[in-house]
PDB file of C-alpha atoms and ligand atoms in Angstrom:
ATOM      1  CA  MET A   6      31.409 -18.254  57.240  1.00 64.00           C
ATOM      2  CA  ASN A   7      28.508 -19.372  59.419  1.00 80.00           C
ATOM      3  CA  THR A   8      24.924 -18.928  58.369  1.00 95.00           C
ATOM      4  CA  ILE A   9      22.569 -16.597  60.217  1.00 97.00           C
ATOM      5  CA  GLN A  10      20.881 -19.626  61.802  1.00 96.00           C
ATOM      6  CA  GLU A  11      24.218 -20.934  63.089  1.00 97.00           C
ATOM      7  CA  ASN A  12      25.128 -17.533  64.491  1.00 97.00           C
ATOM      8  CA  ILE A  13      21.800 -17.283  66.331  1.00 98.00           C
ATOM      9  CA  TYR A  14      22.253 -20.783  67.693  1.00 97.00           C
ATOM     10  CA  ASN A  15      25.850 -20.207  68.800  1.00 97.00           C
ATOM     11  CA  ILE A  16      25.127 -16.886  70.476  1.00 98.00           C
ATOM     12  CA  THR A  17      21.888 -17.857  72.219  1.00 97.00           C
ATOM     13  CA  THR A  18      23.354 -21.081  73.583  1.00 96.00           C
ATOM     14  CA  SER A  19      26.400 -19.212  74.906  1.00 97.00           C
ATOM     15  CA  LEU A  20      24.422 -16.525  76.760  1.00 98.00           C
ATOM     16  CA  PRO A  21      23.595 -17.010  80.456  1.00 98.00           C
ATOM     17  CA  GLU A  22      19.961 -17.926  81.015  1.00 96.00           C
ATOM     18  CA  ASP A  23      18.876 -14.544  82.371  1.00 97.00           C
ATOM     19  CA  VAL A  24      20.321 -12.597  79.423  1.00 98.00           C
ATOM     20  CA  SER A  25      18.158 -11.842  76.416  1.00 98.00           C
ATOM     21  CA  LEU A  26      19.273 -11.233  72.863  1.00 98.00           C
ATOM     22  CA  VAL A  27      18.130  -8.381  70.660  1.00 98.00           C
ATOM     23  CA  ALA A  28      19.099  -9.289  67.091  1.00 98.00           C
ATOM     24  CA  VAL A  29      19.998  -5.952  65.507  1.00 98.00           C
ATOM     25  CA  SER A  30      18.671  -6.178  61.962  1.00 98.00           C
ATOM     26  CA  LYS A  31      19.130  -2.584  60.771  1.00 97.00           C
ATOM     27  CA  TYR A  32      20.379  -2.473  57.173  1.00 95.00           C
ATOM     28  CA  HIS A  33      19.566  -6.173  56.742  1.00 97.00           C
ATOM     29  CA  SER A  34      16.885  -7.562  54.493  1.00 96.00           C
ATOM     30  CA  PRO A  35      13.546  -9.067  55.532  1.00 97.00           C
ATOM     31  CA  GLU A  36      14.913 -12.396  54.215  1.00 96.00           C
ATOM     32  CA  ASP A  37      17.780 -12.225  56.713  1.00 97.00           C
ATOM     33  CA  ILE A  38      15.313 -11.505  59.497  1.00 98.00           C
ATOM     34  CA  ILE A  39      13.244 -14.524  58.451  1.00 98.00           C
ATOM     35  CA  ALA A  40      16.369 -16.692  58.612  1.00 97.00           C
ATOM     36  CA  ALA A  41      16.930 -15.606  62.219  1.00 98.00           C
ATOM     37  CA  TYR A  42      13.210 -15.977  62.964  1.00 98.00           C
ATOM     38  CA  GLU A  43      13.294 -19.556  61.720  1.00 97.00           C
ATOM     39  CA  ALA A  44      16.150 -20.215  64.122  1.00 97.00           C
ATOM     40  CA  GLY A  45      13.798 -19.168  66.926  1.00 97.00           C
ATOM     41  CA  GLN A  46      14.769 -15.501  67.355  1.00 98.00           C
ATOM     42  CA  ARG A  47      11.811 -13.209  68.091  1.00 98.00           C
ATOM     43  CA  VAL A  48      13.289  -9.909  69.333  1.00 98.00           C
ATOM     44  CA  PHE A  49      14.767  -7.630  66.665  1.00 98.00           C
ATOM     45  CA  GLY A  50      16.314  -4.171  66.964  1.00 98.00           C
ATOM     46  CA  GLU A  51      16.005  -1.419  64.357  1.00 98.00           C
ATOM     47  CA  SER A  52      17.421   2.114  64.245  1.00 97.00           C
ATOM     48  CA  HIS A  53      15.513   3.928  61.534  1.00 97.00           C
ATOM     49  CA  ALA A  54      11.795   4.645  61.765  1.00 97.00           C
ATOM     50  CA  GLN A  55      11.012   4.229  58.076  1.00 97.00           C
ATOM     51  CA  GLU A  56      12.984   1.014  57.621  1.00 97.00           C
ATOM     52  CA  ALA A  57      11.537  -0.475  60.815  1.00 98.00           C
ATOM     53  CA  THR A  58       7.988   0.412  59.875  1.00 98.00           C
ATOM     54  CA  LYS A  59       8.328  -1.166  56.449  1.00 98.00           C
ATOM     55  CA  LYS A  60       9.699  -4.375  57.943  1.00 98.00           C
ATOM     56  CA  SER A  61       7.005  -4.549  60.608  1.00 98.00           C
ATOM     57  CA  PHE A  62       4.371  -4.557  57.844  1.00 97.00           C
ATOM     58  CA  LEU A  63       6.088  -7.310  55.893  1.00 97.00           C
ATOM     59  CA  LEU A  64       7.167  -9.665  58.646  1.00 98.00           C
ATOM     60  CA  PRO A  65       5.405 -12.037  61.102  1.00 98.00           C
ATOM     61  CA  LYS A  66       3.251 -10.308  63.694  1.00 97.00           C
ATOM     62  CA  ASP A  67       4.772 -12.146  66.651  1.00 98.00           C
ATOM     63  CA  ILE A  68       8.108 -10.391  66.145  1.00 98.00           C
ATOM     64  CA  ILE A  69       8.983  -8.145  69.090  1.00 98.00           C
ATOM     65  CA  TRP A  70      10.418  -4.887  67.764  1.00 98.00           C
ATOM     66  CA  HIS A  71      12.876  -2.824  69.775  1.00 98.00           C
ATOM     67  CA  PHE A  72      13.723   0.629  68.511  1.00 98.00           C
ATOM     68  CA  ILE A  73      17.368   1.300  69.380  1.00 98.00           C
ATOM     69  CA  GLY A  74      18.392   4.328  67.289  1.00 97.00           C
ATOM     70  CA  HIS A  75      18.068   8.034  67.866  1.00 96.00           C
ATOM     71  CA  LEU A  76      14.363   8.821  67.539  1.00 97.00           C
ATOM     72  CA  GLN A  77      13.085  12.267  66.631  1.00 96.00           C
ATOM     73  CA  SER A  78       9.803  13.032  68.344  1.00 96.00           C
ATOM     74  CA  ASN A  79       8.056  13.681  65.027  1.00 97.00           C
ATOM     75  CA  LYS A  80       8.791  10.047  64.041  1.00 98.00           C
ATOM     76  CA  VAL A  81       7.252   8.474  67.147  1.00 98.00           C
ATOM     77  CA  LYS A  82       3.832   8.295  65.501  1.00 98.00           C
ATOM     78  CA  PHE A  83       5.181   5.941  62.831  1.00 98.00           C
ATOM     79  CA  VAL A  84       6.575   3.375  65.254  1.00 98.00           C
ATOM     80  CA  ALA A  85       3.961   3.659  68.031  1.00 98.00           C
ATOM     81  CA  PRO A  86       1.454   1.222  66.426  1.00 98.00           C
ATOM     82  CA  TYR A  87       3.815  -1.765  66.568  1.00 98.00           C
ATOM     83  CA  VAL A  88       6.973  -1.120  68.582  1.00 98.00           C
ATOM     84  CA  ASP A  89       7.271  -3.048  71.857  1.00 98.00           C
ATOM     85  CA  MET A  90      10.196  -1.223  73.363  1.00 98.00           C
ATOM     86  CA  ILE A  91      12.068   2.007  72.647  1.00 98.00           C
ATOM     87  CA  GLU A  92      15.535   1.585  74.124  1.00 98.00           C
ATOM     88  CA  SER A  93      16.950   4.951  73.137  1.00 98.00           C
ATOM     89  CA  VAL A  94      14.919   7.466  75.141  1.00 98.00           C
ATOM     90  CA  ASP A  95      16.942  10.484  76.153  1.00 97.00           C
ATOM     91  CA  SER A  96      14.558  13.333  76.953  1.00 97.00           C
ATOM     92  CA  LEU A  97      11.359  14.171  78.769  1.00 98.00           C
ATOM     93  CA  HIS A  98       9.996  15.618  75.551  1.00 98.00           C
ATOM     94  CA  LEU A  99      10.468  12.286  73.768  1.00 98.00           C
ATOM     95  CA  MET A 100       8.827  10.444  76.666  1.00 98.00           C
ATOM     96  CA  GLU A 101       5.807  12.733  76.491  1.00 98.00           C
ATOM     97  CA  GLU A 102       5.450  12.111  72.775  1.00 98.00           C
ATOM     98  CA  ILE A 103       5.788   8.337  73.185  1.00 98.00           C
ATOM     99  CA  ASN A 104       3.143   8.343  75.909  1.00 98.00           C
ATOM    100  CA  GLU A 105       0.798  10.434  73.800  1.00 98.00           C
ATOM    101  CA  GLN A 106       1.175   8.282  70.687  1.00 98.00           C
ATOM    102  CA  ALA A 107       0.862   5.070  72.717  1.00 98.00           C
ATOM    103  CA  LEU A 108      -2.368   6.437  74.178  1.00 98.00           C
ATOM    104  CA  ARG A 109      -3.683   7.198  70.689  1.00 98.00           C
ATOM    105  CA  CYS A 110      -2.954   3.607  69.662  1.00 98.00           C
ATOM    106  CA  GLN A 111      -4.389   2.282  72.946  1.00 98.00           C
ATOM    107  CA  ARG A 112      -1.130   0.514  73.623  1.00 98.00           C
ATOM    108  CA  ASN A 113       1.572   0.476  76.257  1.00 98.00           C
ATOM    109  CA  ILE A 114       5.133   1.082  75.160  1.00 98.00           C
ATOM    110  CA  ASP A 115       8.066  -0.009  77.297  1.00 98.00           C
ATOM    111  CA  ILE A 116      11.122   2.208  77.273  1.00 98.00           C
ATOM    112  CA  LEU A 117      14.712   2.240  78.472  1.00 98.00           C
ATOM    113  CA  LEU A 118      16.531   5.438  79.354  1.00 98.00           C
ATOM    114  CA  GLU A 119      19.677   5.794  77.271  1.00 98.00           C
ATOM    115  CA  LEU A 120      22.761   6.918  79.170  1.00 98.00           C
ATOM    116  CA  HIS A 121      25.662   8.839  77.726  1.00 96.00           C
ATOM    117  CA  ILE A 122      28.725   7.525  79.511  1.00 94.00           C
ATOM    118  CA  ALA A 123      31.089   7.022  76.559  1.00 83.00           C
ATOM    119  CA  GLU A 124      33.743   9.611  75.908  1.00 81.00           C
ATOM    120  CA  GLU A 125      32.635  10.369  72.344  1.00 78.00           C
ATOM    121  CA  GLU A 126      30.732  13.603  71.896  1.00 74.00           C
ATOM    122  CA  THR A 127      28.768  12.079  69.047  1.00 70.00           C
ATOM    123  CA  LYS A 128      26.847   9.611  71.159  1.00 72.00           C
ATOM    124  CA  TYR A 129      23.306  10.361  72.261  1.00 90.00           C
ATOM    125  CA  GLY A 130      21.852   9.814  75.689  1.00 96.00           C
ATOM    126  CA  LEU A 131      21.428  11.395  79.095  1.00 97.00           C
ATOM    127  CA  THR A 132      24.382  12.104  81.343  1.00 96.00           C
ATOM    128  CA  LEU A 133      23.972  10.539  84.773  1.00 97.00           C
ATOM    129  CA  ASP A 134      23.042  13.929  86.210  1.00 97.00           C
ATOM    130  CA  GLU A 135      20.495  14.602  83.487  1.00 97.00           C
ATOM    131  CA  CYS A 136      18.984  11.189  84.148  1.00 98.00           C
ATOM    132  CA  ARG A 137      18.811  11.868  87.909  1.00 98.00           C
ATOM    133  CA  GLN A 138      17.158  15.205  87.185  1.00 98.00           C
ATOM    134  CA  LEU A 139      14.588  13.689  84.823  1.00 98.00           C
ATOM    135  CA  LEU A 140      13.622  11.010  87.325  1.00 98.00           C
ATOM    136  CA  SER A 141      13.504  13.357  90.306  1.00 98.00           C
ATOM    137  CA  GLU A 142      11.163  15.784  88.530  1.00 97.00           C
ATOM    138  CA  GLY A 143       8.654  12.934  88.442  1.00 96.00           C
ATOM    139  CA  GLU A 144       6.684  13.844  85.295  1.00 97.00           C
ATOM    140  CA  TRP A 145       7.132  10.252  84.147  1.00 98.00           C
ATOM    141  CA  ARG A 146       4.905   9.042  86.977  1.00 97.00           C
ATOM    142  CA  LYS A 147       1.878  10.540  85.208  1.00 97.00           C
ATOM    143  CA  MET A 148       2.547   8.756  81.920  1.00 98.00           C
ATOM    144  CA  THR A 149      -0.104   6.047  81.837  1.00 98.00           C
ATOM    145  CA  ASN A 150       0.902   4.323  78.583  1.00 98.00           C
ATOM    146  CA  LEU A 151       4.660   4.244  78.953  1.00 98.00           C
ATOM    147  CA  HIS A 152       6.717   2.163  81.320  1.00 98.00           C
ATOM    148  CA  ILE A 153      10.399   2.631  82.204  1.00 98.00           C
ATOM    149  CA  CYS A 154      11.950  -0.862  82.250  1.00 98.00           C
ATOM    150  CA  GLY A 155      15.642  -0.092  82.709  1.00 98.00           C
ATOM    151  CA  LEU A 156      18.704   1.518  81.180  1.00 98.00           C
ATOM    152  CA  MET A 157      20.560   1.279  77.876  1.00 98.00           C
ATOM    153  CA  MET A 158      24.021   2.473  76.907  1.00 97.00           C
ATOM    154  CA  MET A 159      26.787   2.114  74.321  1.00 96.00           C
ATOM    155  CA  ALA A 160      30.417   2.023  75.388  1.00 95.00           C
ATOM    156  CA  SER A 161      33.127   4.044  73.653  1.00 94.00           C
ATOM    157  CA  GLN A 162      34.350   2.618  70.378  1.00 93.00           C
ATOM    158  CA  THR A 163      37.855   1.599  71.401  1.00 94.00           C
ATOM    159  CA  ASP A 164      40.126  -1.423  71.683  1.00 94.00           C
ATOM    160  CA  ASP A 165      40.840  -0.490  75.283  1.00 96.00           C
ATOM    161  CA  GLU A 166      38.923  -3.194  77.140  1.00 97.00           C
ATOM    162  CA  GLU A 167      39.555  -1.595  80.512  1.00 97.00           C
ATOM    163  CA  GLN A 168      37.914   1.597  79.335  1.00 96.00           C
ATOM    164  CA  ILE A 169      34.895  -0.321  78.016  1.00 97.00           C
ATOM    165  CA  GLU A 170      34.608  -2.256  81.253  1.00 98.00           C
ATOM    166  CA  LYS A 171      34.845   0.932  83.291  1.00 97.00           C
ATOM    167  CA  GLU A 172      31.934   2.432  81.347  1.00 97.00           C
ATOM    168  CA  PHE A 173      29.756  -0.673  81.662  1.00 98.00           C
ATOM    169  CA  LEU A 174      30.432  -0.847  85.401  1.00 98.00           C
ATOM    170  CA  MET A 175      29.498   2.801  85.747  1.00 98.00           C
ATOM    171  CA  ALA A 176      26.179   1.993  84.090  1.00 98.00           C
ATOM    172  CA  ALA A 177      25.682  -1.044  86.349  1.00 98.00           C
ATOM    173  CA  ASP A 178      26.282   1.032  89.492  1.00 98.00           C
ATOM    174  CA  PHE A 179      23.952   3.707  88.222  1.00 98.00           C
ATOM    175  CA  PHE A 180      21.291   1.071  87.567  1.00 98.00           C
ATOM    176  CA  ASP A 181      21.471   0.072  91.253  1.00 98.00           C
ATOM    177  CA  GLU A 182      21.141   3.687  92.347  1.00 98.00           C
ATOM    178  CA  VAL A 183      18.071   4.291  90.181  1.00 98.00           C
ATOM    179  CA  LYS A 184      16.495   0.956  91.070  1.00 98.00           C
ATOM    180  CA  LYS A 185      16.856   1.653  94.784  1.00 98.00           C
ATOM    181  CA  THR A 186      15.690   5.263  94.587  1.00 98.00           C
ATOM    182  CA  TYR A 187      12.719   5.001  92.229  1.00 98.00           C
ATOM    183  CA  PHE A 188      11.863   1.442  91.261  1.00 98.00           C
ATOM    184  CA  ALA A 189      12.500  -0.718  94.330  1.00 98.00           C
ATOM    185  CA  ASP A 190       8.928  -2.082  94.184  1.00 97.00           C
ATOM    186  CA  ASP A 191       8.691  -2.286  90.395  1.00 98.00           C
ATOM    187  CA  ASP A 192       9.633  -5.721  89.035  1.00 98.00           C
ATOM    188  CA  LYS A 193       9.469  -4.441  85.467  1.00 98.00           C
ATOM    189  CA  PHE A 194      12.429  -2.154  86.054  1.00 98.00           C
ATOM    190  CA  ARG A 195      15.110  -4.788  85.538  1.00 98.00           C
ATOM    191  CA  LEU A 196      16.834  -4.331  82.166  1.00 98.00           C
ATOM    192  CA  ARG A 197      20.491  -3.446  81.682  1.00 98.00           C
ATOM    193  CA  SER A 198      20.927  -3.216  77.913  1.00 98.00           C
ATOM    194  CA  TRP A 199      24.622  -3.050  77.090  1.00 98.00           C
ATOM    195  CA  GLY A 200      26.944  -5.032  74.873  1.00 98.00           C
ATOM    196  CA  MET A 201      27.182  -5.252  71.047  1.00 98.00           C
ATOM    197  CA  SER A 202      29.050  -7.621  68.692  1.00 98.00           C
ATOM    198  CA  ASN A 203      32.496  -6.398  69.720  1.00 96.00           C
ATOM    199  CA  ASP A 204      32.006  -5.933  73.436  1.00 97.00           C
ATOM    200  CA  TYR A 205      29.167  -8.123  74.690  1.00 98.00           C
ATOM    201  CA  GLN A 206      31.527 -10.561  76.435  1.00 97.00           C
ATOM    202  CA  ILE A 207      32.781  -7.646  78.523  1.00 98.00           C
ATOM    203  CA  ALA A 208      29.206  -6.441  79.063  1.00 98.00           C
ATOM    204  CA  LEU A 209      28.205  -9.848  80.451  1.00 98.00           C
ATOM    205  CA  ARG A 210      30.904  -9.494  83.105  1.00 98.00           C
ATOM    206  CA  CYS A 211      29.391  -6.110  83.960  1.00 98.00           C
ATOM    207  CA  ARG A 212      25.860  -7.352  84.692  1.00 98.00           C
ATOM    208  CA  SER A 213      24.269  -6.785  81.306  1.00 98.00           C
ATOM    209  CA  ASN A 214      21.053  -8.761  80.919  1.00 98.00           C
ATOM    210  CA  MET A 215      20.195  -7.620  77.409  1.00 98.00           C
ATOM    211  CA  VAL A 216      22.719  -7.641  74.574  1.00 98.00           C
ATOM    212  CA  ARG A 217      22.122  -5.982  71.189  1.00 98.00           C
ATOM    213  CA  ILE A 218      24.013  -7.878  68.511  1.00 98.00           C
ATOM    214  CA  GLY A 219      23.989  -7.145  64.782  1.00 98.00           C
ATOM    215  CA  THR A 220      27.180  -7.817  62.836  1.00 97.00           C
ATOM    216  CA  ALA A 221      28.022 -11.070  64.659  1.00 97.00           C
ATOM    217  CA  ILE A 222      24.646 -12.454  63.509  1.00 98.00           C
ATOM    218  CA  PHE A 223      24.007 -10.900  60.116  1.00 97.00           C
ATOM    219  CA  GLY A 224      27.486  -9.919  58.933  1.00 95.00           C
ATOM    220  CA  GLU A 225      28.259  -6.496  57.527  1.00 89.00           C
ATOM    221  CA  LYS A 226      25.275  -4.424  56.422  1.00 76.00           C
ATOM    222  CA  ASP A 227      23.792  -5.359  53.081  1.00 70.00           C
ATOM    223  CA  TYR A 228      21.717  -2.312  52.300  1.00 63.00           C
TER     224      TYR A 228
HETATM  225  C1  LIG B   4      23.936  -1.056  65.390  1.00 79.39           C
HETATM  226  C2  LIG B   4      23.702  -1.072  66.839  1.00 79.39           C
HETATM  227  C3  LIG B   4      23.981  -2.231  67.604  1.00 79.39           C
HETATM  228  C4  LIG B   4      24.599  -3.471  67.028  1.00 79.39           C
HETATM  229  O1  LIG B   4      25.928  -3.257  66.678  1.00 79.39           O
HETATM  230  P1  LIG B   4      26.857  -4.457  66.123  1.00 79.39           P
HETATM  231  O2  LIG B   4      28.222  -3.939  66.322  1.00 79.39           O
HETATM  232  O3  LIG B   4      26.503  -4.639  64.697  1.00 79.39           O
HETATM  233  O4  LIG B   4      26.565  -5.665  66.948  1.00 79.39           O
HETATM  234  C5  LIG B   4      23.672  -2.191  68.957  1.00 79.39           C
HETATM  235  N1  LIG B   4      23.131  -1.097  69.531  1.00 79.39           N
HETATM  236  C6  LIG B   4      22.856   0.026  68.841  1.00 79.39           C
HETATM  237  C7  LIG B   4      22.267   1.187  69.548  1.00 79.39           C
HETATM  238  C8  LIG B   4      23.139   0.060  67.481  1.00 79.39           C
HETATM  239  O5  LIG B   4      22.874   1.192  66.795  1.00 79.39           O
END
């Protein structure tokens, strides 16, 4: 088995230049994160507010933390002081809370809107119509301390590669629609966050420019 450093090296050198890597460190120890950090990795993804907050205290301050899990609005205040990006935003209510807590911390927090395209009922995220509705209502334009930087989604958990590809392409087309309609003049709206350990090769063919990889770097969860 490769070490964490080797995995980071192999993955980062295989990614196209315009694609960034979020190393998903949920359920992995601070020591594992340090191993990846020493291999040059700076962006880490966490899914649980308490675990993420604990790690952010312990670990180097130049780590860029992405929150990628379902976030309840009453937990936003815990992550707002340090989180750089919240990738899993799926309601106006959550956006309002993020903006408010960012304001309190005198920070700006970047967000991605999470889409629900997969067939599983269990997945979170906005349907394409809900996302259109949220953007057309325009409340987000008043949020001074939050910036929408793109879209995030998870494909269905299946071995059917055609199905996965279909879902990623749907997200890519939707990205173009939203970019053209609302963010044509906004260079910060550029992120297409799709692809995990099992499907990021497919995601790269479907215009992903941010992959979120956990198991292929850190192995199976260790706590
Ligand atoms: C856990 C998780 C990942 C990483 O999954 P792996 O299969 O371990 O690469 C990516 N995105 C989200 C939203 C996750 O919760």
